[in-house]
Amino acid sequence: AQHQLGGTVDGVLAELVLCDEEAAVSFPDHLSFEEAATLPCAALTAWVALYGPRPIRAGQTVLTLGTGGVSVFAIQFAKAAGATVISTSSSDKKLDAAKKLGADHLINYTTTPDWEAEVARLTGGVGVDHVIEVGGGGTMLKSVMSCAIGGQIHMIGVVSGEGGLNPAYLIACKTVRGFMVGPRSDFEAMNRAVAAHVAAHGIKPAIDKIFEFDKAGDAYRHLDSGSHFGKVVIRIR
């Protein structure tokens, strides 16, 4: 759609919202409204990354950068698909939380700044099949170096500084793919998969904290602090 509620059009933080019926999607029965509120952006982005043109397969390896909403959902989707997950963060506490969600290998990129070398070691020099890239210029080179021949780097965020990328790395059949969220059809497919896999894999959004509507300011300050793991939610009265 040309106009996206909560994107190009403001108005999500409201008690009542008027929108076209095409903008509404049913969510899995086992989720609360607060949990479902985390799906349209973070979960869908992770889903489209891993189930895009070349979907993830069992036995593959996924590298997730950071422990924000998209990366946290990517951990769960990757594990449900039978993949191995390598998670990175600057916080050991957040890495412990990632491990509880299923991450197989943990890298603190503050204590291990050359984390691409650690990824190479963990994969026997082969590299990973999928990279959830949220850093941008500051991490792109390391992400490409961490990627296996024929692998994919899914660029869904730019939170770090500028950095150079030698095009020669891409000659090794590595794909850098940029996108924003995903279409309704993928959202519905994701919800069906989440509902179907809940018994076997227990896929549920990782919510750091829920704030009441009149504490929205506190919610944004908590988000700005960067101390959260997963999503911060504001409950509508």
One Martini backbone bead per residue (centre of mass of N, CA, C, O) as a GRO file, in nm:
protein
  237
    1ALA     BB    1   0.100   0.033   0.015
    2GLN     BB    2   0.130   0.372   0.017
    3HIS     BB    3  -0.003   0.365   0.304
    4GLN     BB    4   0.130   0.338   0.646
    5LEU     BB    5   0.047   0.239   0.945
    6GLY     BB    6   0.315   0.364   1.136
    7GLY     BB    7   0.469   0.505   0.901
    8THR     BB    8   0.352   0.730   0.689
    9VAL     BB    9   0.125   0.699   0.917
   10ASP     BB   10  -0.010   0.815   1.182
   11GLY     BB   11  -0.186   0.636   1.479
   12VAL     BB   12  -0.125   0.386   1.678
   13LEU     BB   13  -0.127   0.567   1.942
   14ALA     BB   14  -0.448   0.457   2.002
   15GLU     BB   15  -0.771   0.369   2.090
   16LEU     BB   16  -0.871   0.472   1.801
   17VAL     BB   17  -0.891   0.330   1.461
   18LEU     BB   18  -0.911   0.413   1.118
   19CYS     BB   19  -0.935   0.145   0.874
   20ASP     BB   20  -0.873  -0.063   0.644
   21GLU     BB   21  -0.938  -0.398   0.616
   22GLU     BB   22  -0.655  -0.462   0.478
   23ALA     BB   23  -0.495  -0.375   0.756
   24ALA     BB   24  -0.619  -0.637   0.875
   25VAL     BB   25  -0.502  -0.911   1.091
   26SER     BB   26  -0.503  -1.213   1.201
   27PHE     BB   27  -0.418  -1.378   1.501
   28PRO     BB   28  -0.301  -1.595   1.702
   29ASP     BB   29  -0.468  -1.741   1.968
   30HIS     BB   30  -0.209  -1.765   2.178
   31LEU     BB   31  -0.214  -1.458   2.168
   32SER     BB   32  -0.189  -1.156   2.272
   33PHE     BB   33  -0.222  -0.831   2.202
   34GLU     BB   34   0.064  -0.758   2.290
   35GLU     BB   35   0.205  -0.976   2.120
   36ALA     BB   36   0.077  -0.904   1.841
   37ALA     BB   37   0.204  -0.610   1.823
   38THR     BB   38   0.498  -0.737   1.731
   39LEU     BB   39   0.452  -0.851   1.431
   40PRO     BB   40   0.437  -0.639   1.183
   41CYS     BB   41   0.751  -0.582   1.201
   42ALA     BB   42   0.962  -0.779   1.330
   43ALA     BB   43   0.851  -1.058   1.245
   44LEU     BB   44   0.810  -1.007   0.941
   45THR     BB   45   1.101  -0.938   0.875
   46ALA     BB   46   1.221  -1.211   0.961
   47TRP     BB   47   1.050  -1.385   0.771
   48VAL     BB   48   1.135  -1.255   0.497
   49ALA     BB   49   1.430  -1.321   0.527
   50LEU     BB   50   1.399  -1.651   0.565
   51TYR     BB   51   1.127  -1.662   0.342
   52GLY     BB   52   1.214  -1.587   0.073
   53PRO     BB   53   1.351  -1.669  -0.224
   54ARG     BB   54   1.555  -1.839  -0.011
   55PRO     BB   55   1.477  -2.052   0.201
   56ILE     BB   56   1.510  -2.191   0.481
   57ARG     BB   57   1.697  -2.475   0.613
   58ALA     BB   58   1.775  -2.750   0.736
   59GLY     BB   59   2.116  -2.711   0.861
   60GLN     BB   60   2.153  -2.430   0.874
   61THR     BB   61   2.301  -2.097   0.918
   62VAL     BB   62   2.253  -1.826   1.159
   63LEU     BB   63   2.310  -1.470   1.178
   64THR     BB   64   2.267  -1.250   1.456
   65LEU     BB   65   2.236  -0.905   1.507
   66GLY     BB   66   2.173  -0.867   1.793
   67THR     BB   67   1.862  -0.800   2.028
   68GLY     BB   68   1.633  -0.727   1.868
   69GLY     BB   69   1.333  -0.793   1.738
   70VAL     BB   70   1.426  -0.932   1.474
   71SER     BB   71   1.649  -1.120   1.589
   72VAL     BB   72   1.466  -1.270   1.792
   73PHE     BB   73   1.276  -1.390   1.580
   74ALA     BB   74   1.496  -1.530   1.409
   75ILE     BB   75   1.573  -1.738   1.614
   76GLN     BB   76   1.297  -1.886   1.624
   77PHE     BB   77   1.262  -1.946   1.320
   78ALA     BB   78   1.528  -2.102   1.282
   79LYS     BB   79   1.474  -2.328   1.490
   80ALA     BB   80   1.206  -2.428   1.360
   81ALA     BB   81   1.380  -2.507   1.088
   82GLY     BB   82   1.666  -2.644   1.191
   83ALA     BB   83   1.876  -2.436   1.278
   84THR     BB   84   2.167  -2.262   1.331
   85VAL     BB   85   2.263  -2.022   1.593
   86ILE     BB   86   2.422  -1.698   1.581
   87SER     BB   87   2.482  -1.464   1.841
   88THR     BB   88   2.492  -1.106   1.893
   89SER     BB   89   2.647  -0.888   2.149
   90SER     BB   90   2.729  -0.651   2.418
   91SER     BB   91   2.554  -0.851   2.609
   92ASP     BB   92   2.544  -1.113   2.825
   93LYS     BB   93   2.250  -1.098   2.914
   94LYS     BB   94   2.131  -1.110   2.623
   95LEU     BB   95   2.266  -1.376   2.545
   96ASP     BB   96   2.118  -1.547   2.753
   97ALA     BB   97   1.839  -1.490   2.630
   98ALA     BB   98   1.904  -1.611   2.352
   99LYS     BB   99   1.959  -1.898   2.455
  100LYS     BB  100   1.665  -1.948   2.561
  101LEU     BB  101   1.555  -1.929   2.251
  102GLY     BB  102   1.816  -2.115   2.096
  103ALA     BB  103   2.090  -2.029   2.084
  104ASP     BB  104   2.403  -2.185   2.018
  105HIS     BB  105   2.579  -1.919   1.972
  106LEU     BB  106   2.800  -1.676   2.137
  107ILE     BB  107   2.873  -1.314   2.079
  108ASN     BB  108   3.083  -1.066   2.202
  109TYR     BB  109   3.165  -0.770   2.028
  110THR     BB  110   3.342  -0.636   2.252
  111THR     BB  111   3.538  -0.884   2.326
  112THR     BB  112   3.483  -0.963   1.998
  113PRO     BB  113   3.554  -0.770   1.734
  114ASP     BB  114   3.641  -1.034   1.552
  115TRP     BB  115   3.364  -1.203   1.480
  116GLU     BB  116   3.418  -1.327   1.199
  117ALA     BB  117   3.631  -1.531   1.304
  118GLU     BB  118   3.436  -1.684   1.494
  119VAL     BB  119   3.242  -1.774   1.276
  120ALA     BB  120   3.449  -1.939   1.119
  121ARG     BB  121   3.512  -2.134   1.349
  122LEU     BB  122   3.215  -2.241   1.399
  123THR     BB  123   3.202  -2.324   1.064
  124GLY     BB  124   3.478  -2.430   0.950
  125GLY     BB  125   3.510  -2.181   0.726
  126VAL     BB  126   3.228  -2.145   0.571
  127GLY     BB  127   2.985  -2.015   0.704
  128VAL     BB  128   2.683  -1.859   0.654
  129ASP     BB  129   2.355  -1.848   0.511
  130HIS     BB  130   2.250  -1.623   0.723
  131VAL     BB  131   2.207  -1.261   0.765
  132ILE     BB  132   2.112  -1.038   1.021
  133GLU     BB  133   2.128  -0.704   0.913
  134VAL     BB  134   2.151  -0.395   1.131
  135GLY     BB  135   2.409  -0.199   1.099
  136GLY     BB  136   2.554  -0.164   0.823
  137GLY     BB  137   2.843  -0.012   0.751
  138GLY     BB  138   2.984  -0.114   1.027
  139THR     BB  139   2.906  -0.449   0.946
  140MET     BB  140   2.903  -0.550   0.650
  141LEU     BB  141   3.182  -0.673   0.604
  142LYS     BB  142   3.157  -0.889   0.829
  143SER     BB  143   2.905  -1.024   0.711
  144VAL     BB  144   3.029  -1.110   0.441
  145MET     BB  145   3.265  -1.274   0.573
  146SER     BB  146   3.049  -1.471   0.726
  147CYS     BB  147   2.958  -1.567   0.454
  148ALA     BB  148   2.872  -1.794   0.246
  149ILE     BB  149   2.868  -1.948  -0.030
  150GLY     BB  150   2.547  -1.850  -0.134
  151GLY     BB  151   2.466  -1.649   0.061
  152GLN     BB  152   2.274  -1.427   0.290
  153ILE     BB  153   2.213  -1.071   0.326
  154HIS     BB  154   1.987  -0.914   0.549
  155MET     BB  155   1.896  -0.580   0.509
  156ILE     BB  156   1.714  -0.406   0.795
  157GLY     BB  157   1.950  -0.201   0.898
  158VAL     BB  158   2.088   0.131   1.037
  159VAL     BB  159   2.303   0.178   1.336
  160SER     BB  160   2.573   0.237   1.211
  161GLY     BB  161   2.830   0.330   1.060
  162GLU     BB  162   3.049   0.371   0.832
  163GLY     BB  163   3.164   0.159   0.550
  164GLY     BB  164   3.348  -0.066   0.376
  165LEU     BB  165   3.314  -0.249   0.048
  166ASN     BB  166   3.432  -0.515  -0.118
  167PRO     BB  167   3.314  -0.640  -0.417
  168ALA     BB  168   3.474  -0.913  -0.419
  169TYR     BB  169   3.294  -1.065  -0.212
  170LEU     BB  170   3.042  -1.092  -0.421
  171ILE     BB  171   3.162  -1.298  -0.626
  172ALA     BB  172   3.090  -1.540  -0.412
  173CYS     BB  173   2.776  -1.561  -0.426
  174LYS     BB  174   2.672  -1.309  -0.261
  175THR     BB  175   2.374  -1.182  -0.101
  176VAL     BB  176   2.235  -0.855  -0.095
  177ARG     BB  177   1.932  -0.779   0.095
  178GLY     BB  178   1.686  -0.530   0.072
  179PHE     BB  179   1.423  -0.437   0.315
  180MET     BB  180   1.066  -0.375   0.418
  181VAL     BB  181   0.923  -0.596   0.561
  182GLY     BB  182   0.587  -0.687   0.430
  183PRO     BB  183   0.332  -0.851   0.309
  184ARG     BB  184   0.029  -0.982   0.376
  185SER     BB  185   0.086  -1.273   0.279
  186ASP     BB  186   0.325  -1.314   0.479
  187PHE     BB  187   0.174  -1.256   0.738
  188GLU     BB  188  -0.026  -1.495   0.713
  189ALA     BB  189   0.187  -1.719   0.688
  190MET     BB  190   0.322  -1.666   0.959
  191ASN     BB  191   0.074  -1.710   1.143
  192ARG     BB  192   0.029  -2.003   1.062
  193ALA     BB  193   0.307  -2.106   1.156
  194VAL     BB  194   0.293  -2.018   1.450
  195ALA     BB  195   0.038  -2.183   1.518
  196ALA     BB  196   0.157  -2.467   1.428
  197HIS     BB  197   0.439  -2.440   1.619
  198VAL     BB  198   0.372  -2.400   1.923
  199ALA     BB  199   0.393  -2.691   2.039
  200ALA     BB  200   0.694  -2.751   1.938
  201HIS     BB  201   0.834  -2.432   1.978
  202GLY     BB  202   0.705  -2.185   2.133
  203ILE     BB  203   0.616  -1.931   1.972
  204LYS     BB  204   0.703  -1.614   2.122
  205PRO     BB  205   0.717  -1.312   2.209
  206ALA     BB  206   0.970  -1.091   2.322
  207ILE     BB  207   0.898  -0.919   2.620
  208ASP     BB  208   1.023  -0.681   2.826
  209LYS     BB  209   0.780  -0.450   2.838
  210ILE     BB  210   0.477  -0.316   2.984
  211PHE     BB  211   0.284  -0.028   2.915
  212GLU     BB  212   0.082   0.206   2.984
  213PHE     BB  213  -0.072   0.455   2.819
  214ASP     BB  214   0.015   0.686   3.043
  215LYS     BB  215   0.337   0.561   2.992
  216ALA     BB  216   0.469   0.627   2.712
  217GLY     BB  217   0.718   0.791   2.789
  218ASP     BB  218   0.857   0.559   2.943
  219ALA     BB  219   0.880   0.369   2.701
  220TYR     BB  220   1.071   0.548   2.529
  221ARG     BB  221   1.296   0.566   2.741
  222HIS     BB  222   1.349   0.264   2.753
  223LEU     BB  223   1.425   0.236   2.457
  224ASP     BB  224   1.663   0.448   2.459
  225SER     BB  225   1.849   0.288   2.664
  226GLY     BB  226   1.901  -0.022   2.550
  227SER     BB  227   1.811  -0.252   2.781
  228HIS     BB  228   1.647  -0.420   2.602
  229PHE     BB  229   1.468  -0.733   2.521
  230GLY     BB  230   1.314  -0.689   2.249
  231LYS     BB  231   1.000  -0.570   2.334
  232VAL     BB  232   0.806  -0.269   2.352
  233VAL     BB  233   0.488  -0.211   2.518
  234ILE     BB  234   0.166  -0.056   2.464
  235ARG     BB  235  -0.126  -0.038   2.640
  236ILE     BB  236  -0.449  -0.028   2.544
  237ARG     BB  237  -0.747   0.071   2.699
   0.00000   0.00000   0.00000
